[in-house]
Amino acid sequence: MTALAPSAPPATTPDPACFSAIARERLPALLRRMPKAELHLHIEGTLEPELIFRLAARNGLSLPYPSVDTLRAAYAFTDLQSFLDVYYAAASVLREEADFFDMAWAYLERAAAQNVLCAEIFFDPQTHTARGVPFETVIRGLHHACQRAHAELGIEARLILCFLRHLSEDEAFATLEQALPWRHHFIGVGLDSSERGHPPEKFARVFARCRELGLHVVAHAGEEGPPAYIEAALDVLQVERIDHGVRCLESPDLVRRLAARRIPLTVCPLSNVKLRVFDSLARHNLPALLVAGLCVTVNSDDPAYFGGYLDQNLVETFAALPQLGAAEAYVLARNSFEASFAPAVLKAAWVAQLDALFQAFALGQG
Ligand code: HPA
Ligand code: ZN
């Protein structure tokens, strides 16, 4: 099988011969074992049906589904909106600080077990404040889980506050006001929810304010929306990363810009298949994005809903796309560290671990 030989930096540290020395049947183990960062993960999208039922019982709420299995069976989505309707409804079981903690802790334990060294986690405060849950309750629970994960699991976990794009910019400003007393509990802001009909321009002023505050800025764009939304996210919102971005390939000029500036794309393969952005993993454009020299990363988006966490995304995607081999696994993991907002010293230490693992696999010691 020929490797894709991605043309762009970063230059690979291991000898290229190292990649060809790793047999294809070792790929699933390599993908699971390799250290990596997860940069596109909605914490509300990690609420497993079992936890939804447990929290509903704890909070004295009844659910419109008689069992975990019937709830899971309702996860048959036709597009982004059909998913978001279920996702927001399920989040209504989250009421107390302990609920937010339990949800985030469950994710962080799983992530650490999958060798995720760094997780930059989205949360949707407006989904909760609209139901009367104080912002403070949400952020305290999530932050406590991140702190404990650092101490006990050795994972760097940071929060990114997402504005819901189906709501108004004034509502985003009101959320930012509520968040400012907790400014040091989150590293940046993002933009999620229904993409079509809600272009980035709608949030130009609130993103400008967030940049002035020194927050990192990212946005979902080019998942269902056109390449023009990716351009607006870059030009108007001045984002540092694009979440999804897979539709960029429709515009060669845009691809050149993204590649030249090394703007990361946080791609989510299982999500894209579940929400019908692509018909199947075998038809996903991840190989083409890599060949175009883009700084692509693989992520799980809403793993409780889309069929798997980060390892499952990697293993299934590599199994479906024979163009992807050990060299591409290395590039994806390395990109994930490069694209993170972590300090340079941590990134260098993580890349050193990555290099050591690939060398061990090449020597048959993995
Ligand atoms: N796209 C947009 N909004 C979201 C998503 C997504 O994949 N997941 C949770 N909110
Ligand atoms: Zn997302």
Short mmCIF file of C-alpha atoms and ligand atoms in Angstrom, two decimals:
data_model
loop_
_atom_site.label_atom_id
_atom_site.label_comp_id
_atom_site.label_asym_id
_atom_site.label_seq_id
_atom_site.Cartn_x
_atom_site.Cartn_y
_atom_site.Cartn_z
CA MET A 1 0.00 0.00 0.00
CA THR A 2 1.47 3.39 -0.90
CA ALA A 3 1.64 5.98 1.85
CA LEU A 4 0.18 9.39 1.20
CA ALA A 5 3.46 11.19 1.91
CA PRO A 6 1.87 14.41 3.18
CA SER A 7 3.73 17.29 1.62
CA ALA A 8 3.54 19.86 4.39
CA PRO A 9 5.45 20.43 7.62
CA PRO A 10 5.98 19.30 10.30
CA ALA A 11 8.97 17.34 9.08
CA THR A 12 8.75 13.93 10.66
CA THR A 13 11.37 13.25 13.29
CA PRO A 14 11.46 9.46 12.95
CA ASP A 15 13.26 8.14 9.91
CA PRO A 16 10.68 7.54 7.12
CA ALA A 17 11.92 3.93 7.06
CA CYS A 18 10.44 3.67 10.52
CA PHE A 19 6.94 4.00 9.06
CA SER A 20 7.37 1.31 6.42
CA ALA A 21 8.75 -1.02 9.09
CA ILE A 22 5.39 -1.01 10.87
CA ALA A 23 3.12 -3.74 9.49
CA ARG A 24 -0.45 -2.83 8.63
CA GLU A 25 -1.86 -5.33 11.13
CA ARG A 26 -0.06 -3.40 13.90
CA LEU A 27 -1.92 -0.19 12.99
CA PRO A 28 -4.88 -0.57 15.40
CA ALA A 29 -2.48 -1.10 18.32
CA LEU A 30 -0.33 1.81 17.17
CA LEU A 31 -3.35 4.13 16.86
CA ARG A 32 -4.53 3.19 20.33
CA ARG A 33 -1.13 3.45 21.96
CA MET A 34 0.04 6.67 20.36
CA PRO A 35 -0.13 9.78 22.52
CA LYS A 36 -2.52 12.38 21.12
CA ALA A 37 -4.58 15.49 21.77
CA GLU A 38 -8.34 15.76 21.39
CA LEU A 39 -9.36 19.24 20.21
CA HIS A 40 -12.97 18.84 19.11
CA LEU A 41 -15.09 17.27 21.80
CA HIS A 42 -18.41 18.59 23.12
CA ILE A 43 -18.67 17.53 26.73
CA GLU A 44 -22.47 17.31 26.46
CA GLY A 45 -21.86 14.89 23.59
CA THR A 46 -20.18 12.45 25.97
CA LEU A 47 -23.37 11.85 27.98
CA GLU A 48 -23.86 8.12 27.57
CA PRO A 49 -27.45 6.78 27.80
CA GLU A 50 -26.61 4.99 31.06
CA LEU A 51 -25.47 8.27 32.63
CA ILE A 52 -28.53 10.10 31.25
CA PHE A 53 -30.74 7.59 33.08
CA ARG A 54 -28.65 7.77 36.25
CA LEU A 55 -28.76 11.59 36.36
CA ALA A 56 -32.49 11.66 35.56
CA ALA A 57 -33.15 9.33 38.51
CA ARG A 58 -30.85 11.35 40.80
CA ASN A 59 -32.64 14.57 39.87
CA GLY A 60 -36.17 13.11 40.02
CA LEU A 61 -36.79 13.60 36.29
CA SER A 62 -38.70 11.32 33.96
CA LEU A 63 -37.46 10.61 30.46
CA PRO A 64 -39.60 10.07 27.36
CA TYR A 65 -37.79 6.72 26.79
CA PRO A 66 -38.51 3.59 28.86
CA SER A 67 -34.92 2.25 28.76
CA VAL A 68 -31.31 2.84 27.82
CA ASP A 69 -31.78 0.67 24.72
CA THR A 70 -34.81 2.59 23.44
CA LEU A 71 -32.96 5.85 23.97
CA ARG A 72 -29.93 4.54 22.08
CA ALA A 73 -32.22 3.33 19.30
CA ALA A 74 -33.39 6.94 18.84
CA TYR A 75 -29.87 7.89 17.72
CA ALA A 76 -30.67 7.63 14.01
CA PHE A 77 -29.80 11.03 12.62
CA THR A 78 -30.37 12.42 9.14
CA ASP A 79 -28.42 15.66 9.50
CA LEU A 80 -26.91 18.04 12.07
CA GLN A 81 -30.27 19.45 13.22
CA SER A 82 -31.84 16.03 13.82
CA PHE A 83 -28.89 15.25 16.11
CA LEU A 84 -28.94 18.61 17.90
CA ASP A 85 -32.63 18.15 18.81
CA VAL A 86 -31.81 14.93 20.71
CA TYR A 87 -28.52 16.29 22.12
CA TYR A 88 -30.14 19.39 23.69
CA ALA A 89 -33.06 17.36 25.07
CA ALA A 90 -30.71 14.83 26.72
CA ALA A 91 -28.63 17.62 28.29
CA SER A 92 -31.66 18.63 30.35
CA VAL A 93 -30.81 15.92 32.92
CA LEU A 94 -27.79 18.02 33.96
CA ARG A 95 -28.85 20.12 36.93
CA GLU A 96 -26.27 20.15 39.72
CA GLU A 97 -22.55 20.83 39.86
CA ALA A 98 -21.99 17.12 40.59
CA ASP A 99 -23.78 16.21 37.34
CA PHE A 100 -21.36 18.30 35.29
CA PHE A 101 -18.45 16.87 37.23
CA ASP A 102 -19.59 13.26 36.71
CA MET A 103 -20.07 13.78 32.97
CA ALA A 104 -16.65 15.37 32.49
CA TRP A 105 -14.89 12.88 34.75
CA ALA A 106 -16.34 9.94 32.82
CA TYR A 107 -14.99 11.42 29.58
CA LEU A 108 -11.58 12.24 31.03
CA GLU A 109 -11.12 8.73 32.43
CA ARG A 110 -11.88 7.27 29.00
CA ALA A 111 -9.65 9.79 27.24
CA ALA A 112 -6.71 9.12 29.54
CA ALA A 113 -7.14 5.36 28.97
CA GLN A 114 -6.84 6.06 25.22
CA ASN A 115 -3.53 7.93 25.67
CA VAL A 116 -5.09 11.36 25.17
CA LEU A 117 -2.55 13.64 26.86
CA CYS A 118 -4.36 16.88 26.15
CA ALA A 119 -8.10 17.55 25.82
CA GLU A 120 -9.50 20.96 24.87
CA ILE A 121 -13.14 20.49 25.71
CA PHE A 122 -16.15 22.44 24.39
CA PHE A 123 -19.08 23.21 26.62
CA ASP A 124 -22.39 24.87 25.75
CA PRO A 125 -23.40 27.05 28.72
CA GLN A 126 -26.47 28.51 27.01
CA THR A 127 -28.05 25.03 26.82
CA HIS A 128 -28.00 25.02 30.62
CA THR A 129 -28.52 28.66 31.60
CA ALA A 130 -31.65 28.73 29.40
CA ARG A 131 -33.08 26.03 31.73
CA GLY A 132 -32.27 28.05 34.84
CA VAL A 133 -28.99 26.29 35.71
CA PRO A 134 -26.54 28.99 36.86
CA PHE A 135 -23.38 29.43 34.77
CA GLU A 136 -21.41 28.95 37.97
CA THR A 137 -22.86 25.45 38.49
CA VAL A 138 -21.76 24.39 35.01
CA ILE A 139 -18.24 25.77 35.10
CA ARG A 140 -17.45 24.69 38.64
CA GLY A 141 -18.38 21.08 37.92
CA LEU A 142 -16.44 20.94 34.65
CA HIS A 143 -13.42 22.76 36.05
CA HIS A 144 -13.22 20.49 39.08
CA ALA A 145 -13.13 17.43 36.77
CA CYS A 146 -10.35 19.02 34.68
CA GLN A 147 -8.28 19.79 37.77
CA ARG A 148 -8.72 16.32 39.21
CA ALA A 149 -7.89 14.74 35.84
CA HIS A 150 -4.64 16.65 35.76
CA ALA A 151 -3.71 15.53 39.27
CA GLU A 152 -4.86 11.90 39.05
CA LEU A 153 -4.77 10.99 35.36
CA GLY A 154 -1.94 13.21 34.15
CA ILE A 155 -4.06 14.69 31.37
CA GLU A 156 -4.05 18.39 30.46
CA ALA A 157 -7.73 19.28 30.24
CA ARG A 158 -8.90 22.78 29.31
CA LEU A 159 -12.33 24.26 28.60
CA ILE A 160 -13.55 26.20 25.55
CA LEU A 161 -16.87 28.02 25.91
CA CYS A 162 -19.05 27.66 22.80
CA PHE A 163 -21.69 30.17 21.78
CA LEU A 164 -24.79 28.64 20.20
CA ARG A 165 -25.03 30.11 16.71
CA HIS A 166 -28.79 29.63 16.41
CA LEU A 167 -29.14 32.23 19.19
CA SER A 168 -28.43 35.95 18.80
CA GLU A 169 -25.16 37.79 19.22
CA ASP A 170 -26.73 39.73 22.12
CA GLU A 171 -27.32 36.42 23.88
CA ALA A 172 -23.69 35.47 23.23
CA PHE A 173 -22.61 38.79 24.81
CA ALA A 174 -24.82 38.09 27.84
CA THR A 175 -23.18 34.66 28.20
CA LEU A 176 -19.73 36.22 27.96
CA GLU A 177 -20.69 38.64 30.78
CA GLN A 178 -21.74 35.70 32.96
CA ALA A 179 -18.50 33.90 32.13
CA LEU A 180 -16.07 36.73 32.86
CA PRO A 181 -15.85 36.13 36.62
CA TRP A 182 -14.65 32.62 35.62
CA ARG A 183 -12.27 33.90 32.95
CA HIS A 184 -9.39 31.77 34.23
CA HIS A 185 -11.41 28.56 34.07
CA PHE A 186 -11.56 28.53 30.24
CA ILE A 187 -8.97 29.17 27.54
CA GLY A 188 -11.10 30.23 24.62
CA VAL A 189 -14.42 30.46 22.84
CA GLY A 190 -15.97 28.57 19.96
CA LEU A 191 -19.11 28.61 17.85
CA ASP A 192 -21.35 25.57 17.46
CA SER A 193 -24.94 24.38 16.86
CA SER A 194 -26.93 24.77 13.61
CA GLU A 195 -24.53 26.00 10.96
CA ARG A 196 -26.69 26.66 7.91
CA GLY A 197 -28.31 30.10 7.98
CA HIS A 198 -26.06 31.24 10.86
CA PRO A 199 -22.86 32.50 9.22
CA PRO A 200 -19.83 33.55 11.28
CA GLU A 201 -20.48 37.25 10.51
CA LYS A 202 -23.41 37.11 12.94
CA PHE A 203 -20.85 36.89 15.79
CA ALA A 204 -18.23 39.38 14.57
CA ARG A 205 -18.50 41.78 17.52
CA VAL A 206 -18.55 39.21 20.30
CA PHE A 207 -15.55 37.38 18.85
CA ALA A 208 -13.68 40.70 18.55
CA ARG A 209 -14.34 41.27 22.25
CA CYS A 210 -13.16 37.77 23.11
CA ARG A 211 -9.93 38.33 21.17
CA GLU A 212 -9.39 41.60 23.08
CA LEU A 213 -9.78 39.61 26.29
CA GLY A 214 -6.94 37.35 25.20
CA LEU A 215 -9.13 34.29 24.67
CA HIS A 216 -8.34 31.73 21.99
CA VAL A 217 -10.95 31.67 19.23
CA VAL A 218 -12.18 28.73 17.15
CA ALA A 219 -15.39 28.07 15.21
CA HIS A 220 -17.30 25.24 13.57
CA ALA A 221 -17.37 25.96 9.84
CA GLY A 222 -17.65 23.93 6.67
CA GLU A 223 -19.35 20.93 8.29
CA GLU A 224 -22.69 21.46 6.53
CA GLY A 225 -22.05 25.09 5.62
CA PRO A 226 -20.22 26.23 2.47
CA PRO A 227 -16.53 27.18 2.11
CA ALA A 228 -17.60 30.84 2.41
CA TYR A 229 -18.36 30.16 6.08
CA ILE A 230 -14.77 28.93 6.58
CA GLU A 231 -13.49 32.09 4.89
CA ALA A 232 -15.68 34.25 7.13
CA ALA A 233 -14.50 32.38 10.22
CA LEU A 234 -10.91 33.21 9.20
CA ASP A 235 -11.46 36.78 7.98
CA VAL A 236 -14.20 38.05 10.27
CA LEU A 237 -13.81 35.99 13.44
CA GLN A 238 -10.04 35.56 12.97
CA VAL A 239 -10.17 32.04 14.35
CA GLU A 240 -7.05 30.03 15.13
CA ARG A 241 -8.61 26.66 14.24
CA ILE A 242 -11.55 25.53 12.13
CA ASP A 243 -13.77 22.82 13.61
CA HIS A 244 -14.68 20.32 10.87
CA GLY A 245 -13.81 22.38 7.77
CA VAL A 246 -14.13 19.35 5.49
CA ARG A 247 -15.96 21.34 2.81
CA CYS A 248 -12.84 23.47 2.23
CA LEU A 249 -11.86 21.13 -0.61
CA GLU A 250 -14.59 22.74 -2.72
CA SER A 251 -12.40 25.87 -2.91
CA PRO A 252 -8.78 25.40 -4.06
CA ASP A 253 -7.94 29.00 -3.08
CA LEU A 254 -9.19 28.39 0.44
CA VAL A 255 -7.19 25.15 0.69
CA ARG A 256 -4.05 27.05 -0.30
CA ARG A 257 -4.71 29.66 2.37
CA LEU A 258 -5.40 27.10 5.09
CA ALA A 259 -2.29 25.13 4.17
CA ALA A 260 -0.02 28.19 3.93
CA ARG A 261 -1.13 29.45 7.35
CA ARG A 262 -1.27 25.96 8.86
CA ILE A 263 -4.75 26.62 10.20
CA PRO A 264 -5.72 23.35 11.89
CA LEU A 265 -8.90 21.51 10.89
CA THR A 266 -10.40 19.41 13.69
CA VAL A 267 -12.00 16.66 11.63
CA CYS A 268 -14.47 14.16 13.13
CA PRO A 269 -14.91 11.15 10.84
CA LEU A 270 -17.57 9.13 12.70
CA SER A 271 -19.60 12.30 13.27
CA ASN A 272 -19.43 13.11 9.57
CA VAL A 273 -20.84 9.71 8.65
CA LYS A 274 -23.57 9.74 11.33
CA LEU A 275 -24.70 13.23 10.27
CA ARG A 276 -24.45 12.30 6.58
CA VAL A 277 -21.74 14.74 5.59
CA PHE A 278 -20.16 11.65 3.93
CA ASP A 279 -21.93 8.42 2.94
CA SER A 280 -19.33 6.21 4.59
CA LEU A 281 -15.85 6.33 6.12
CA ALA A 282 -14.50 4.86 2.89
CA ARG A 283 -15.67 8.03 1.12
CA HIS A 284 -14.34 10.47 3.73
CA ASN A 285 -12.01 13.15 2.38
CA LEU A 286 -9.43 12.84 5.19
CA PRO A 287 -6.80 11.38 2.81
CA ALA A 288 -7.35 14.24 0.37
CA LEU A 289 -7.07 16.82 3.17
CA LEU A 290 -3.72 15.31 4.17
CA VAL A 291 -2.46 15.21 0.58
CA ALA A 292 -3.41 18.89 0.29
CA GLY A 293 -0.91 19.56 3.08
CA LEU A 294 -3.50 20.72 5.62
CA CYS A 295 -2.93 20.54 9.37
CA VAL A 296 -5.64 17.93 9.95
CA THR A 297 -6.46 16.32 13.29
CA VAL A 298 -8.91 13.51 14.13
CA ASN A 299 -11.43 13.97 16.93
CA SER A 300 -14.64 12.43 18.26
CA ASP A 301 -17.06 15.43 18.43
CA ASP A 302 -19.99 13.80 20.32
CA PRO A 303 -18.76 10.26 20.98
CA ALA A 304 -21.78 9.05 22.98
CA TYR A 305 -23.94 9.73 19.93
CA PHE A 306 -21.69 8.95 16.98
CA GLY A 307 -20.41 5.47 17.72
CA GLY A 308 -17.13 5.93 19.48
CA TYR A 309 -14.41 7.85 21.22
CA LEU A 310 -11.14 8.99 19.71
CA ASP A 311 -9.53 5.56 19.32
CA GLN A 312 -12.63 4.22 17.59
CA ASN A 313 -12.54 7.16 15.17
CA LEU A 314 -8.91 6.47 14.33
CA VAL A 315 -9.13 2.69 14.11
CA GLU A 316 -12.31 2.64 12.00
CA THR A 317 -11.11 5.43 9.71
CA PHE A 318 -7.76 3.75 9.05
CA ALA A 319 -9.50 0.42 8.47
CA ALA A 320 -11.81 2.00 5.89
CA LEU A 321 -9.13 3.95 4.04
CA PRO A 322 -6.18 1.85 2.87
CA GLN A 323 -4.26 5.00 1.85
CA LEU A 324 -3.80 5.72 5.57
CA GLY A 325 -0.85 4.00 7.22
CA ALA A 326 1.73 4.55 9.96
CA ALA A 327 3.08 7.76 8.37
CA GLU A 328 -0.38 9.33 8.39
CA ALA A 329 -0.99 8.14 11.98
CA TYR A 330 2.18 9.97 12.99
CA VAL A 331 1.23 13.15 11.15
CA LEU A 332 -2.26 13.20 12.67
CA ALA A 333 -0.98 12.75 16.22
CA ARG A 334 1.77 15.29 15.72
CA ASN A 335 -0.68 17.77 14.20
CA SER A 336 -2.94 17.33 17.22
CA PHE A 337 -0.15 18.53 19.51
CA GLU A 338 0.91 21.32 17.16
CA ALA A 339 -2.72 22.52 16.90
CA SER A 340 -3.36 22.52 20.65
CA PHE A 341 -3.20 25.67 22.75
CA ALA A 342 -0.78 24.05 25.19
CA PRO A 343 2.58 25.66 26.07
CA ALA A 344 5.48 24.87 23.71
CA VAL A 345 7.40 22.91 26.35
CA LEU A 346 4.52 20.51 26.82
CA LYS A 347 4.08 20.11 23.06
CA ALA A 348 7.77 19.25 22.70
CA ALA A 349 7.57 16.66 25.49
CA TRP A 350 4.48 15.07 23.90
CA VAL A 351 6.14 14.92 20.46
CA ALA A 352 9.17 13.24 22.05
CA GLN A 353 6.86 10.57 23.50
CA LEU A 354 5.24 10.14 20.11
CA ASP A 355 8.61 9.72 18.39
CA ALA A 356 9.73 7.16 20.96
CA LEU A 357 6.57 5.10 20.47
CA PHE A 358 6.92 5.02 16.69
CA GLN A 359 10.56 4.02 16.97
CA ALA A 360 9.62 1.22 19.36
CA PHE A 361 6.91 -0.03 16.97
CA ALA A 362 9.38 0.07 14.06
CA LEU A 363 11.73 -2.13 16.07
CA GLY A 364 8.89 -4.54 16.82
CA GLN A 365 8.87 -3.49 20.47
CA GLY A 366 5.51 -1.73 20.48
N1 HPA B 1 -21.73 20.62 14.96
C1 HPA B 1 -22.31 21.72 15.44
N2 HPA B 1 -22.70 21.85 16.69
C2 HPA B 1 -22.50 20.84 17.53
C3 HPA B 1 -21.93 19.67 17.10
C4 HPA B 1 -21.52 19.56 15.75
O1 HPA B 1 -20.99 18.53 15.27
N3 HPA B 1 -21.90 18.85 18.18
C5 HPA B 1 -22.41 19.52 19.21
N4 HPA B 1 -22.79 20.73 18.83
ZN ZN B 2 -18.56 19.77 16.96
#
